[in-house]
CSV table of C-alpha atoms in Angstrom, one decimal:
chain,number,residue,atom,x,y,z
A,73,MET,CA,15.9,81.0,17.4
A,74,SER,CA,15.6,82.5,13.6
A,75,ASP,CA,17.6,85.3,13.7
A,76,ARG,CA,20.5,83.3,15.9
A,77,PHE,CA,23.2,84.1,13.3
A,78,GLN,CA,22.6,87.8,13.3
A,79,VAL,CA,22.9,88.1,17.2
A,80,LEU,CA,26.6,89.1,18.3
A,81,VAL,CA,28.5,88.7,21.2
A,82,LYS,CA,28.1,92.1,22.3
A,83,ASP,CA,24.6,91.6,22.4
A,84,VAL,CA,24.6,89.0,24.9
A,85,MET,CA,27.8,89.9,27.1
A,86,ALA,CA,27.6,91.3,30.5
A,87,LYS,CA,29.8,93.5,32.7
A,88,PRO,CA,32.8,92.0,33.4
A,89,ILE,CA,33.0,91.4,37.0
A,90,THR,CA,36.7,91.5,38.5
A,91,ILE,CA,39.1,90.8,41.1
A,92,ALA,CA,42.8,91.8,41.4
A,93,LYS,CA,45.0,89.2,42.1
A,94,SER,CA,46.6,90.8,45.2
A,95,ALA,CA,42.9,90.7,46.8
A,96,PHE,CA,42.1,88.4,49.4
A,97,VAL,CA,40.3,85.2,48.5
A,98,SER,CA,37.6,86.2,51.2
A,99,GLU,CA,37.0,89.3,49.3
A,100,ALA,CA,36.4,87.0,46.2
A,101,LEU,CA,34.1,84.8,47.6
A,102,GLU,CA,32.1,87.4,48.8
A,103,LYS,CA,31.8,89.2,45.6
A,104,MET,CA,31.1,85.9,44.0
A,105,LEU,CA,28.2,85.4,46.4
A,106,GLY,CA,26.9,88.9,46.4
A,107,GLU,CA,27.0,89.1,42.6
A,108,GLY,CA,25.8,85.7,41.9
A,109,VAL,CA,28.7,84.9,39.6
A,110,ASP,CA,31.4,82.2,39.4
A,111,PRO,CA,34.1,82.2,38.3
A,112,LEU,CA,35.4,85.8,38.9
A,113,ILE,CA,38.0,87.3,36.2
A,114,VAL,CA,41.3,88.0,37.7
A,115,THR,CA,43.3,91.0,36.6
A,116,ASN,CA,46.7,92.5,37.3
A,117,ASN,CA,47.1,96.2,36.8
A,118,GLY,CA,44.2,95.8,34.6
A,119,THR,CA,45.2,92.8,32.4
A,120,VAL,CA,43.4,89.8,32.6
A,121,ILE,CA,45.6,86.9,33.9
A,122,GLY,CA,43.0,84.1,34.5
A,123,THR,CA,40.2,83.4,36.8
A,124,THR,CA,39.0,82.3,40.0
A,125,SER,CA,36.2,79.8,40.9
A,126,ARG,CA,34.4,78.9,44.2
A,127,ALA,CA,35.9,75.6,43.6
A,128,ALA,CA,39.5,76.6,43.3
A,129,ILE,CA,39.0,78.7,46.4
A,130,ALA,CA,37.4,75.8,48.2
A,131,GLU,CA,40.3,73.8,47.6
A,132,THR,CA,42.9,76.4,48.6
A,133,LEU,CA,41.3,76.7,51.6
A,134,GLY,CA,41.2,73.3,52.5
A,135,SER,CA,45.0,72.7,51.7
A,136,ARG,CA,47.2,72.0,54.5
A,137,LYS,CA,49.2,74.5,53.0
A,138,THR,CA,46.9,76.9,54.3
A,139,GLN,CA,45.7,75.4,57.6
A,140,ALA,CA,47.1,78.0,59.9
A,141,LEU,CA,46.0,80.9,57.8
A,142,LYS,CA,42.5,82.8,57.7
A,143,ALA,CA,41.0,83.4,54.8
A,144,THR,CA,41.4,87.6,54.9
A,145,SER,CA,45.3,86.7,54.4
A,146,ILE,CA,45.2,84.4,51.6
A,147,HIS,CA,45.6,86.3,48.2
A,148,VAL,CA,43.7,85.4,45.2
A,149,ALA,CA,47.1,84.8,43.3
A,150,ASN,CA,47.1,81.3,44.9
A,151,THR,CA,43.6,80.5,43.4
A,152,VAL,CA,44.3,82.0,39.7
A,153,GLU,CA,43.4,79.5,37.1
A,154,GLU,CA,45.6,80.5,34.0
A,155,ASN,CA,43.6,79.0,31.4
A,156,PHE,CA,40.9,81.0,30.1
A,157,THR,CA,39.1,82.0,26.7
A,158,SER,CA,38.4,85.1,25.0
A,159,ALA,CA,36.2,86.4,22.2
A,160,TYR,CA,35.5,89.5,20.5
A,161,PRO,CA,32.3,91.8,20.3
A,162,ASP,CA,31.5,91.8,16.7
A,163,GLN,CA,31.8,87.9,16.6
A,164,SER,CA,28.7,86.0,16.1
A,165,LEU,CA,26.8,84.5,18.8
A,166,ASP,CA,27.5,81.0,17.5
A,167,VAL,CA,31.3,81.3,18.4
A,168,LEU,CA,30.3,81.2,22.2
A,169,VAL,CA,28.7,77.9,22.2
A,170,PRO,CA,32.0,75.9,21.5
A,171,LEU,CA,33.7,78.1,24.2
A,172,LEU,CA,31.3,77.7,26.8
A,173,GLN,CA,31.1,74.2,26.4
A,174,HIS,CA,34.6,74.0,27.9
A,175,TYR,CA,34.8,77.2,29.9
A,176,LYS,CA,32.5,78.7,32.4
A,177,LEU,CA,33.3,81.9,31.5
A,178,VAL,CA,34.3,83.7,28.0
A,179,VAL,CA,36.2,87.1,28.7
A,180,VAL,CA,35.4,89.7,26.1
A,181,LEU,CA,38.2,91.8,24.6
A,182,ASP,CA,38.1,94.9,22.3
A,183,ALA,CA,40.5,95.1,19.1
A,184,GLU,CA,43.1,96.6,21.8
A,185,HIS,CA,42.7,93.7,24.0
A,186,ARG,CA,41.0,95.5,26.7
A,187,LEU,CA,38.4,93.8,28.8
A,188,ILE,CA,35.2,95.1,27.8
A,189,GLY,CA,32.4,92.5,29.1
A,190,GLN,CA,32.1,88.7,29.9
A,191,VAL,CA,29.8,85.9,29.0
A,192,THR,CA,28.6,83.2,30.9
A,193,ALA,CA,26.4,80.0,30.4
A,194,GLY,CA,23.5,81.8,32.0
A,195,ASP,CA,24.0,84.7,29.6
A,196,LEU,CA,24.0,82.6,26.6
A,197,LEU,CA,20.9,80.7,28.0
A,198,LYS,CA,18.8,83.9,28.2
A,199,VAL,CA,18.7,84.0,24.1
A,200,LEU,CA,19.5,80.8,23.2
A,201,ARG,CA,17.6,77.3,24.2
A,202,PRO,CA,18.4,73.5,23.3
A,203,ALA,CA,15.6,71.5,21.7
A,204,GLY,CA,14.7,68.1,23.5
A,205,GLY,CA,13.3,67.3,26.5
A,206,ILE,CA,14.8,67.5,29.9
A,207,THR,CA,15.6,63.6,30.3
A,208,GLU,CA,17.8,64.3,27.0
A,209,ILE,CA,19.6,66.8,28.6
A,210,MET,CA,20.1,66.0,32.4
A,211,GLU,CA,23.2,64.6,33.7
A,212,PRO,CA,23.3,61.4,36.4
A,213,ALA,CA,22.4,62.5,40.0
A,214,HIS,CA,25.3,61.8,42.3
A,215,THR,CA,24.2,61.2,46.1
A,216,ILE,CA,25.6,61.5,49.6
A,217,GLN,CA,24.4,60.5,52.8
A,218,GLY,CA,24.0,63.8,55.1
A,219,GLU,CA,25.7,62.0,58.0
A,220,GLU,CA,28.9,61.7,55.8
A,221,ARG,CA,32.0,64.1,56.9
A,222,ALA,CA,32.4,66.9,54.6
A,223,VAL,CA,36.0,65.9,54.3
A,224,HIS,CA,34.8,62.4,52.3
A,225,LEU,CA,32.7,64.8,50.5
A,226,ARG,CA,35.2,67.2,49.4
A,227,ARG,CA,37.7,63.7,48.2
A,228,ARG,CA,34.6,62.6,46.2
A,229,MET,CA,34.4,66.1,44.7
A,230,LEU,CA,38.0,66.4,44.0
A,231,ASP,CA,38.7,62.5,42.6
A,232,GLY,CA,35.6,62.3,40.7
A,233,GLU,CA,35.3,65.8,39.4
A,234,ILE,CA,31.8,65.9,40.9
A,235,ASP,CA,30.4,69.6,41.8
A,236,ARG,CA,27.2,68.5,43.3
A,237,PHE,CA,25.6,65.9,45.5
A,238,ILE,CA,22.1,65.3,46.4
A,239,VAL,CA,21.9,64.9,50.0
A,240,GLU,CA,19.9,61.8,51.2
A,241,ASP,CA,19.1,60.4,54.6
A,242,GLY,CA,18.5,56.9,54.2
A,243,ASP,CA,16.1,57.0,50.8
A,244,ARG,CA,14.7,60.5,51.9
A,245,VAL,CA,16.0,63.5,49.9
A,246,LEU,CA,17.3,66.3,52.5
A,247,GLY,CA,18.9,68.6,50.4
A,248,ILE,CA,21.8,69.4,48.1
A,249,VAL,CA,25.3,70.3,48.3
A,250,THR,CA,27.5,71.8,45.9
A,251,GLU,CA,31.1,73.6,45.3
A,252,THR,CA,29.6,77.0,46.8
A,253,ASP,CA,28.5,75.4,50.1
A,254,VAL,CA,32.0,73.8,50.6
A,255,ALA,CA,33.8,77.0,50.2
A,256,LYS,CA,31.4,78.7,52.1
A,257,ALA,CA,31.7,76.6,55.2
A,258,LEU,CA,35.7,76.5,54.5
A,259,HIS,CA,35.6,80.3,54.5
A,260,ALA,CA,33.6,80.7,57.7
A,261,PHE,CA,35.9,78.2,59.7
A,262,LYS,CA,39.0,79.8,58.7
A,263,ASP,CA,37.5,83.1,60.0
A,264,LEU,CA,36.0,81.8,63.1
A,265,VAL,CA,38.2,79.0,64.2
A,266,GLU,CA,41.9,79.4,65.5
A,267,GLY,CA,44.5,77.7,63.2
A,268,THR,CA,45.7,74.8,65.9
A,269,HIS,CA,41.6,73.6,66.1
A,270,GLN,CA,40.6,74.0,62.5
A,271,ASP,CA,41.7,70.5,61.2
A,272,TYR,CA,39.8,68.8,64.0
A,273,ARG,CA,36.9,70.7,63.7
A,274,ILE,CA,36.7,70.4,59.8
A,275,ARG,CA,37.2,66.7,60.1
A,276,ASN,CA,34.0,66.7,62.2
A,277,LEU,CA,32.0,68.7,60.1
A,278,LEU,CA,28.8,66.7,58.3
A,279,VAL,CA,27.5,67.0,55.0
A,280,ARG,CA,24.1,67.9,56.6
A,281,ASP,CA,25.6,71.0,58.4
A,282,ILE,CA,26.8,72.7,55.3
A,283,MET,CA,24.1,71.3,52.4
A,284,SER,CA,21.3,73.6,51.1
A,285,ALA,CA,18.0,73.0,51.8
A,286,PRO,CA,15.2,72.5,51.0
A,287,LEU,CA,15.8,70.9,47.8
A,288,ILE,CA,14.4,73.2,44.2
A,289,SER,CA,13.4,70.3,41.8
A,290,MET,CA,11.1,69.6,38.7
A,291,ASP,CA,9.2,67.0,37.1
A,292,ALA,CA,10.9,65.2,34.2
A,293,ASP,CA,7.9,66.4,31.9
A,294,THR,CA,8.6,69.9,32.8
A,295,ASP,CA,9.6,72.3,29.5
A,296,VAL,CA,13.1,72.9,29.0
A,297,SER,CA,12.6,76.8,28.9
A,298,ASP,CA,10.6,76.5,32.2
A,299,VAL,CA,13.9,74.8,33.9
A,300,ILE,CA,16.1,77.4,32.5
A,301,ASP,CA,13.8,80.5,33.6
A,302,LEU,CA,13.7,79.0,37.3
A,303,MET,CA,17.4,78.9,37.0
A,304,LEU,CA,18.1,82.5,35.8
A,305,LYS,CA,15.3,83.8,38.5
A,306,LYS,CA,16.9,81.9,41.2
A,307,ASN,CA,20.3,82.3,40.3
A,308,ILE,CA,21.0,78.7,40.7
A,309,SER,CA,23.5,76.2,38.7
A,310,SER,CA,21.2,73.1,38.6
A,311,VAL,CA,18.1,71.5,39.1
A,312,PRO,CA,17.2,68.0,40.1
A,313,ILE,CA,14.7,66.5,38.3
A,314,LYS,CA,12.2,64.1,39.6
A,315,GLN,CA,10.4,61.0,37.6
A,316,ASN,CA,8.2,59.0,39.3
A,317,GLY,CA,8.7,60.6,42.8
A,318,LYS,CA,12.3,60.1,42.7
A,319,ILE,CA,15.4,62.2,41.9
A,320,ALA,CA,16.2,60.9,38.3
A,321,GLY,CA,19.0,63.0,37.4
A,322,VAL,CA,20.3,66.9,37.2
A,323,VAL,CA,19.9,69.5,34.7
A,324,THR,CA,22.7,72.1,34.9
A,325,ARG,CA,23.8,75.2,33.1
A,326,ASN,CA,26.8,73.2,31.8
A,327,SER,CA,24.4,70.2,30.7
A,328,LEU,CA,22.2,72.8,28.9
A,329,VAL,CA,24.9,74.7,26.9
A,330,GLN,CA,26.3,71.2,25.9
A,331,ALA,CA,22.9,70.5,24.5
A,332,LEU,CA,22.8,73.7,22.2
């Protein structure tokens, strides 16, 4: 982008999407899914105190401490990640790149430190595209069998800091399962299953029961801009990449920002 240095934060920022810390996690998750955003900015009396994400909500809903509670009775305050970053509207676009390489969201504040906007990887990728081919940008593809229990999936996500798995049946690809799928499944169980039965039912939930299918993938020779356009159009955070008919890796919004 030739005029990259003339583009400012205010030119790419979006309207901030917030949730009060006193709200319930059910409301936060519904807003995330409805608005297609992750994370949400958390406020207390209008002041930004942190963010909450689908991963944080899934972790809270899956905790033994909340086992007997419904999602409609657990407050967002229990899921807040207080470590967040910010920028100002008149700063150069380039200030966003290193920030979004470490955070999923940048809070935009005015001179009086009032919240006026937000920038995510998706906002940045609308105006800035990495050079190079897909194979240079993609991350390793982690796989899991569809018959695995969802509790084992969640443990692998937490222990390995992995936010998505390609779901397989033997060598056949079935779909993909992400933090969002886990959060949605746990939310549904919290609301539909009585507390005394939740632990048993969740432990018998299989990966194939909560995965997203069919899998949306692209070939390794596809132009990077086409992959980004697909992500933005479908509002998805990753695209598996096929090479010689097999999954070779995954391009994510994070891997794209890391390549800038």
